[in-house]
Amino acid sequence: MKYNKSFMASRKLIARGAVIVLFAGLVTACENQTAEKPDVIVVNPSPASPAPTTPAPATTTTATPTATPTTATSQTTTTTTTTTEPITDVTVIVTEPSPQSLVNRRVEFTNVKVQNVNGDRTFWVGQSNNQRLFVVLDPALDKGNAENKVAIKAGQLLDTTGTIKKMPTAAQAQKLWGLTAAEAQSIQNQTIYLQTDTINFKKTT
């Protein structure tokens, strides 16, 4: 039994030694092989490439145009104002340098004096014979019951309203208002007249 144990121990030692020798040989062989034919090739990185430079954004300069000095031209603007207020004074009409500009204007006279009467429907009113306005009764005031009530006499005071009209020709005036040829001709120096639509006789003392 002792012999067998010694023998077995010896064989184990021999086997271990053989394993050690074999391992050493393998290590040596590997080292030689690595030196001759390396499996791993290490490549050194190339020098770092400079990072791409982003060009600076272009600076845009906007030139503000210089205002060209202008010479102001003085202009006079004439504004025409349409007056709608009625005329209340005969003098305003008879002294107007452009009487036709008053056509279609309304008139409201109070206590205006009749200077003279020259027809069934026509007469003159004003401050005097030198400042007077030719007046014609509206047709409605010269027919029916109104015709009997409207009796115009020189010297009367009236309240009357009406509209300024353009004077017709002598022939038209003669036909429209029943004037004689001489009477129709005598008013041709007047460019306008008053066609009255209301009339109120004032009491005289």
C-alpha positions as MATLAB code, in Angstrom:
seq = 'MKYNKSFMASRKLIARGAVIVLFAGLVTACENQTAEKPDVIVVNPSPASPAPTTPAPATTTTATPTATPTTATSQTTTTTTTTTEPITDVTVIVTEPSPQSLVNRRVEFTNVKVQNVNGDRTFWVGQSNNQRLFVVLDPALDKGNAENKVAIKAGQLLDTTGTIKKMPTAAQAQKLWGLTAAEAQSIQNQTIYLQTDTINFKKTT';
ca = [
       0.000    0.000    0.000;
       2.773    2.449    0.898;
       4.504    1.649   -2.369;
       1.387    2.325   -4.341;
       0.822    5.662   -2.591;
       4.415    6.729   -3.256;
       4.146    5.692   -6.847;
       0.919    7.563   -7.306;
       2.378   10.650   -5.670;
       5.382   10.513   -7.911;
       3.204   10.256  -11.008;
       1.200   13.271   -9.869;
       4.363   15.263   -9.403;
       5.622   14.216  -12.788;
       2.283   15.108  -14.348;
       2.249   18.493  -12.686;
       5.790   19.169  -13.830;
       4.889   18.189  -17.328;
       1.908   20.520  -17.245;
       4.068   23.358  -15.997;
       6.693   22.747  -18.673;
       4.008   22.550  -21.346;
       2.364   25.780  -20.165;
       5.694   27.542  -20.129;
       6.367   26.388  -23.629;
       2.994   27.605  -24.809;
       3.565   30.990  -23.243;
       6.916   31.339  -24.921;
       5.505   30.294  -28.230;
       2.714   32.824  -27.917;
       5.133   35.602  -27.125;
       7.260   34.767  -30.137;
       4.204   34.577  -32.371;
       2.913   37.894  -31.091;
       6.220   39.499  -31.775;
       6.314   38.126  -35.305;
       2.665   38.524  -36.338;
       0.719   40.841  -34.068;
      -3.038   40.401  -34.263;
      -3.875   43.927  -33.061;
      -2.708   46.917  -35.026;
      -2.907   50.205  -33.189;
      -3.226   53.252  -35.444;
      -2.254   56.578  -33.945;
      -4.952   59.163  -34.544;
      -4.067   61.892  -37.028;
      -3.577   65.389  -35.666;
      -6.943   66.962  -34.773;
      -8.395   68.819  -37.712;
      -9.289   72.369  -36.849;
     -12.991   72.792  -36.297;
     -14.681   74.376  -39.291;
     -14.902   78.093  -38.844;
     -18.393   79.502  -39.263;
     -18.105   82.717  -41.180;
     -19.312   85.688  -39.241;
     -22.702   86.900  -40.460;
     -22.443   89.797  -42.826;
     -23.405   93.089  -41.284;
     -26.050   94.842  -43.331;
     -26.002   98.593  -43.115;
     -29.123  100.379  -44.189;
     -28.538  103.931  -45.223;
     -31.306  106.301  -44.251;
     -31.941  108.595  -47.176;
     -31.504  112.205  -46.361;
     -34.685  114.153  -46.921;
     -34.336  116.628  -49.699;
     -35.247  120.047  -48.400;
     -38.272  121.422  -50.133;
     -39.320  124.975  -50.453;
     -42.837  125.462  -49.157;
     -45.042  127.263  -51.594;
     -47.575  129.525  -50.055;
     -50.973  128.952  -51.579;
     -54.175  130.741  -50.886;
     -57.184  128.453  -50.829;
     -60.533  130.033  -51.365;
     -63.321  128.191  -49.604;
     -66.823  128.774  -50.809;
     -69.357  128.469  -48.053;
     -72.960  127.941  -48.955;
     -75.100  130.150  -46.765;
     -78.549  128.825  -45.947;
     -79.672  131.532  -43.549;
     -82.491  133.663  -45.001;
     -81.813  137.272  -45.924;
     -83.667  139.661  -43.633;
     -82.552  143.072  -44.924;
     -83.432  144.580  -48.316;
     -80.188  146.557  -48.276;
     -78.169  143.324  -48.352;
     -79.802  142.437  -51.677;
     -79.794  145.805  -53.405;
     -76.152  146.475  -52.540;
     -74.878  143.013  -53.534;
     -72.220  143.471  -56.275;
     -73.119  140.108  -57.839;
     -76.891  139.887  -57.464;
     -77.173  136.622  -59.383;
     -75.174  134.893  -56.634;
     -78.271  135.340  -54.469;
     -80.564  133.364  -56.770;
     -82.561  130.709  -54.847;
     -81.748  132.327  -51.485;
     -84.659  132.562  -49.071;
     -85.857  135.938  -47.821;
     -87.690  136.894  -44.627;
     -88.597  140.572  -44.395;
     -90.277  142.170  -41.398;
     -91.895  145.627  -41.558;
     -90.639  146.224  -45.076;
     -92.191  149.236  -46.832;
     -93.969  149.164  -50.210;
     -92.462  151.958  -52.306;
     -94.805  151.744  -55.288;
     -97.071  149.377  -57.226;
     -96.767  148.936  -61.003;
     -99.004  145.976  -61.755;
    -101.599  143.539  -60.490;
     -98.950  141.221  -59.097;
     -95.819  143.362  -59.060;
     -94.525  146.081  -56.725;
     -91.372  147.470  -55.137;
     -90.220  147.312  -51.515;
     -87.292  148.931  -49.723;
     -86.009  151.869  -47.751;
     -86.394  154.336  -50.609;
     -86.834  154.557  -54.365;
     -83.051  154.415  -54.680;
     -82.755  151.196  -52.657;
     -85.624  148.962  -53.563;
     -86.308  145.399  -54.687;
     -88.764  144.263  -57.337;
     -91.362  141.840  -55.928;
     -93.801  139.495  -57.666;
     -96.680  137.737  -55.938;
     -96.666  133.979  -56.206;
     -99.532  132.852  -58.515;
    -101.277  131.286  -55.500;
    -101.597  134.767  -53.951;
    -103.250  136.185  -57.054;
    -106.237  133.897  -57.492;
    -109.371  132.795  -55.655;
    -110.021  134.230  -52.205;
    -106.394  135.300  -51.844;
    -106.701  137.691  -54.774;
    -109.390  139.661  -52.958;
    -107.402  139.832  -49.740;
    -104.058  140.818  -51.225;
    -104.378  144.464  -52.192;
    -100.922  146.033  -52.333;
    -100.710  149.806  -51.869;
     -97.783  152.172  -51.688;
     -96.757  153.052  -48.159;
     -97.920  149.752  -46.594;
     -95.726  147.835  -44.185;
     -95.437  144.104  -44.822;
     -94.041  140.944  -43.356;
     -93.180  138.726  -46.291;
     -91.171  135.658  -47.201;
     -90.062  134.335  -50.559;
     -87.239  133.245  -52.843;
     -84.829  135.248  -54.993;
     -85.296  134.469  -58.699;
     -83.518  135.449  -61.905;
     -85.225  138.220  -63.868;
     -86.815  136.977  -67.116;
     -86.617  138.801  -70.424;
     -88.953  141.731  -71.098;
     -91.159  139.589  -73.336;
     -91.436  136.868  -70.705;
     -92.141  139.385  -67.924;
     -94.878  140.999  -69.976;
     -96.545  137.662  -70.599;
     -96.098  136.167  -67.123;
     -97.034  139.170  -65.022;
     -99.470  141.109  -67.212;
     -97.169  144.105  -67.624;
     -97.230  146.585  -70.440;
     -94.284  146.596  -72.828;
     -92.984  149.789  -71.164;
     -93.318  148.325  -67.694;
     -91.626  145.089  -68.692;
     -88.775  147.018  -70.264;
     -88.327  149.288  -67.233;
     -87.379  146.385  -64.965;
     -84.693  144.951  -67.252;
     -82.009  146.815  -65.335;
     -82.808  144.445  -62.481;
     -81.078  141.052  -62.661;
     -83.109  139.448  -59.873;
     -86.480  139.752  -58.171;
     -88.271  138.397  -55.109;
     -91.093  135.929  -55.614;
     -93.071  136.187  -52.400;
     -95.082  133.205  -51.132;
     -96.449  134.625  -47.877;
     -97.541  138.140  -47.063;
     -98.867  139.784  -43.918;
    -100.132  143.362  -43.903;
     -99.115  145.363  -40.840;
    -101.480  147.893  -39.293;
    -100.437  151.470  -39.823;
    -101.163  154.234  -37.347;
];
